[in-house]
Coordinates of N, CA and C in Angstrom, one line a residue:
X605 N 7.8 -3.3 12.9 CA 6.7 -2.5 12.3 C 6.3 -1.3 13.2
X606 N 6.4 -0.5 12.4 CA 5.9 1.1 13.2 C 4.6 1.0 13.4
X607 N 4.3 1.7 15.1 CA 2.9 1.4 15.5 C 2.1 2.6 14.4
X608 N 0.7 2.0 13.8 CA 0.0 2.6 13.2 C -0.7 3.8 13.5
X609 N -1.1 4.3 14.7 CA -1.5 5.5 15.3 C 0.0 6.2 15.2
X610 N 0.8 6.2 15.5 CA 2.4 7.0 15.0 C 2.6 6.9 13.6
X611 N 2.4 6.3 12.6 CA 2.2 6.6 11.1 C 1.4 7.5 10.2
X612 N 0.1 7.4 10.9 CA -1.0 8.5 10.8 C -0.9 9.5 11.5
X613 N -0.1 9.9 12.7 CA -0.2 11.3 13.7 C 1.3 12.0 12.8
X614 N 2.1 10.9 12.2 CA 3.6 11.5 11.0 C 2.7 11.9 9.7
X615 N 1.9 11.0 8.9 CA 1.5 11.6 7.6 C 0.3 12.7 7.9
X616 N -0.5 13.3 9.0 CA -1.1 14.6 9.1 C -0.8 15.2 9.4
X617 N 0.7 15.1 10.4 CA 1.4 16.8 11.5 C 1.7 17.8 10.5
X618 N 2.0 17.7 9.5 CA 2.1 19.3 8.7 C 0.8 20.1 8.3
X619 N -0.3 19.2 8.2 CA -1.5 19.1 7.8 C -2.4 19.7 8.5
X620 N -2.0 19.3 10.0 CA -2.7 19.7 11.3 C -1.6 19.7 12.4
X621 N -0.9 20.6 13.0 CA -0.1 20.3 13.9 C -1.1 20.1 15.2
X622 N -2.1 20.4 15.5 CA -3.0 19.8 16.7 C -3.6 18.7 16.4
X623 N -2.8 18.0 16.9 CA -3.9 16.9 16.2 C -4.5 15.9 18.0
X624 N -5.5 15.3 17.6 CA -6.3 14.8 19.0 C -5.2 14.0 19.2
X625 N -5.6 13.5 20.2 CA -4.8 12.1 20.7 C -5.4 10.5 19.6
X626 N -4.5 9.9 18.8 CA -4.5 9.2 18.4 C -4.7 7.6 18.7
X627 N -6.4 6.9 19.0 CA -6.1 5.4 19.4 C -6.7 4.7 18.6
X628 N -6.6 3.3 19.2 CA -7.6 2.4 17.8 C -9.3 2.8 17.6
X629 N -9.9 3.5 18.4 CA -10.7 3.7 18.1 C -11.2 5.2 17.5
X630 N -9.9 5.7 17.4 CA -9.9 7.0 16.4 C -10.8 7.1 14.9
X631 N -11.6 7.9 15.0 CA -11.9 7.2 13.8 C -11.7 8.4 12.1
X632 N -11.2 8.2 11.1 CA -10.8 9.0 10.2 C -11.8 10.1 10.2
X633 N -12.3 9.9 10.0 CA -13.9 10.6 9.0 C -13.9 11.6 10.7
X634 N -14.7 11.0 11.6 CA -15.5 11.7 12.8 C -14.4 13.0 13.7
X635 N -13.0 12.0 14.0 CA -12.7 12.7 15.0 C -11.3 13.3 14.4
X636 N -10.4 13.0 13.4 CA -9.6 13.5 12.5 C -9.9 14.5 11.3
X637 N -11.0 14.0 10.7 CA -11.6 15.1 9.9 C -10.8 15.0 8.0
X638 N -10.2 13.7 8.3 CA -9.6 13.5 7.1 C -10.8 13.2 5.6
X639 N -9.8 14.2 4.7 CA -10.2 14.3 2.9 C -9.6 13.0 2.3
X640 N -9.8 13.1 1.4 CA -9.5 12.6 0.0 C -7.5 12.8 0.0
X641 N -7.2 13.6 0.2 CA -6.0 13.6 0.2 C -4.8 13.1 1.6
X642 N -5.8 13.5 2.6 CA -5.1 12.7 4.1 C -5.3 11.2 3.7
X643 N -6.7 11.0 3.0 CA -6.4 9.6 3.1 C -5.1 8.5 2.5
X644 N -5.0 9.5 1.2 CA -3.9 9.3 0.5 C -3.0 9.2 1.0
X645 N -2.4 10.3 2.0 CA -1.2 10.2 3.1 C -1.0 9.7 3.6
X646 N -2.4 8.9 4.6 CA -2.3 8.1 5.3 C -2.1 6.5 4.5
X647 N -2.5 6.4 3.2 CA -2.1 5.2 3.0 C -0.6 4.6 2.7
X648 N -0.4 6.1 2.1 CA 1.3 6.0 1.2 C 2.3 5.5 2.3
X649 N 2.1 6.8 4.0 CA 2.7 6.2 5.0 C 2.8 4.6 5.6
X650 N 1.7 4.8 6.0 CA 1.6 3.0 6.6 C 1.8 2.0 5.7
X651 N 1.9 2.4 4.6 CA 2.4 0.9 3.5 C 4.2 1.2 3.2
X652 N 4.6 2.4 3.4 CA 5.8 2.5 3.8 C 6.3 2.0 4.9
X653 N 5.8 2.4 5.9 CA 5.9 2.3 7.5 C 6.4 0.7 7.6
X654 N 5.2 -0.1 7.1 CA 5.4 -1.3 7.8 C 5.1 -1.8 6.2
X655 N 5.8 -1.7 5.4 CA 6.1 -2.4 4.0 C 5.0 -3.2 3.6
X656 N 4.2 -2.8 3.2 CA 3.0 -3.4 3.1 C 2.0 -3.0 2.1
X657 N 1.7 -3.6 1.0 CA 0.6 -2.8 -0.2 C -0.7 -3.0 0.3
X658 N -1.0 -1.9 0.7 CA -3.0 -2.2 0.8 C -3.4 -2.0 0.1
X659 N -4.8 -3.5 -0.7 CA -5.2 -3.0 -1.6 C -6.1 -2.0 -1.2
X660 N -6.8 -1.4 -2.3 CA -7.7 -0.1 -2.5 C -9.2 -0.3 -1.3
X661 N -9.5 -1.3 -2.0 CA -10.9 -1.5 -1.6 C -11.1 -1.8 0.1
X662 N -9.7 -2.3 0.5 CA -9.3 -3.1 1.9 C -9.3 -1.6 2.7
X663 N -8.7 -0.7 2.3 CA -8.4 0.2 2.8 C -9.0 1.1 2.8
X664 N -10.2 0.9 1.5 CA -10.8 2.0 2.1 C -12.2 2.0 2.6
X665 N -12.4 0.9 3.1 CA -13.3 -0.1 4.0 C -12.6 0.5 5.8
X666 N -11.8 1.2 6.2 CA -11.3 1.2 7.1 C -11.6 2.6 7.7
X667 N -12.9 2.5 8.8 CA -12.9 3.9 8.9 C -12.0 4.2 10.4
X668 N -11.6 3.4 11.4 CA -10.8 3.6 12.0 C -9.3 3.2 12.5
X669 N -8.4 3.7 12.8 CA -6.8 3.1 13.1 C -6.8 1.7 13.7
X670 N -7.9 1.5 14.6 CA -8.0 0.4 14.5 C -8.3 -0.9 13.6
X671 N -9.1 -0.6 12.6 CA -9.5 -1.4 12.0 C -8.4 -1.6 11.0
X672 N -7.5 -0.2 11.0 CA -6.3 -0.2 9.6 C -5.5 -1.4 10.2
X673 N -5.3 -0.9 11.7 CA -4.1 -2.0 12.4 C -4.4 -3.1 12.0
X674 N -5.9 -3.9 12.2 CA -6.2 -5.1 11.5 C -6.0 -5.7 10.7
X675 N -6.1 -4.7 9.6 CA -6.2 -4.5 7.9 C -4.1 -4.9 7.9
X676 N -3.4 -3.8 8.0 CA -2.1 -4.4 8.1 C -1.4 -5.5 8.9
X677 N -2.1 -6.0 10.4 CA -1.7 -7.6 10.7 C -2.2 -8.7 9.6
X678 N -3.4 -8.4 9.1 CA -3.7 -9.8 8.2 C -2.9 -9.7 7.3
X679 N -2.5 -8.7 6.7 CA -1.7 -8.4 5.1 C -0.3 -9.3 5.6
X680 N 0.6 -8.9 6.9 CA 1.4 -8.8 7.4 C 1.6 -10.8 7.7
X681 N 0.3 -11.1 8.1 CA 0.5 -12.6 8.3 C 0.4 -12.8 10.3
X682 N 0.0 -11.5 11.1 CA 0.2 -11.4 11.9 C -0.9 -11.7 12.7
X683 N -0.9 -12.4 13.7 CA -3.0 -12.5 14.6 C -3.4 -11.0 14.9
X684 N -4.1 -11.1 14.3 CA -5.5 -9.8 14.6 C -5.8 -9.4 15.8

């Protein structure tokens, strides 16, 4: 499974080629500055990334990479 901070810094780089330093405590909204449509990007990637359907509501309950990481180990079957 592709680390999730490298799934999200792949679905923004065209979007933003500066982009901050990416960690679990990144948070979408504050320090990324992601829309309606990054979110989008970011979900299509990481459920690509690491094969995995997030549902809607799960994901979008996730305001930081960390919490996504979460959100993808439990989906995944993996300890949190």
């Amino acid at each position: 499974m592709i680390d999730i901070a490298t799934s999200v810094r792949i679905a923004l780089v065209n979007s933003r080629p500066h982009l901050p330093e990416i960690t679990s405590e990144t948070s979408f909204a504050l320090n990324l500055r992601c829309g309606a449509i990054d979110m989008v990007c970011i979900e299509m990637a990481v459920s690509d990334d690491c094969d995995v359907e997030l549902p809607a509501l799960a994901f979008e309950s996730c305001s930081t990479v960390g919490e996504l990481t979460a959100l993808v180990k439990r989906l995944k079957g993996d300890a949190a």
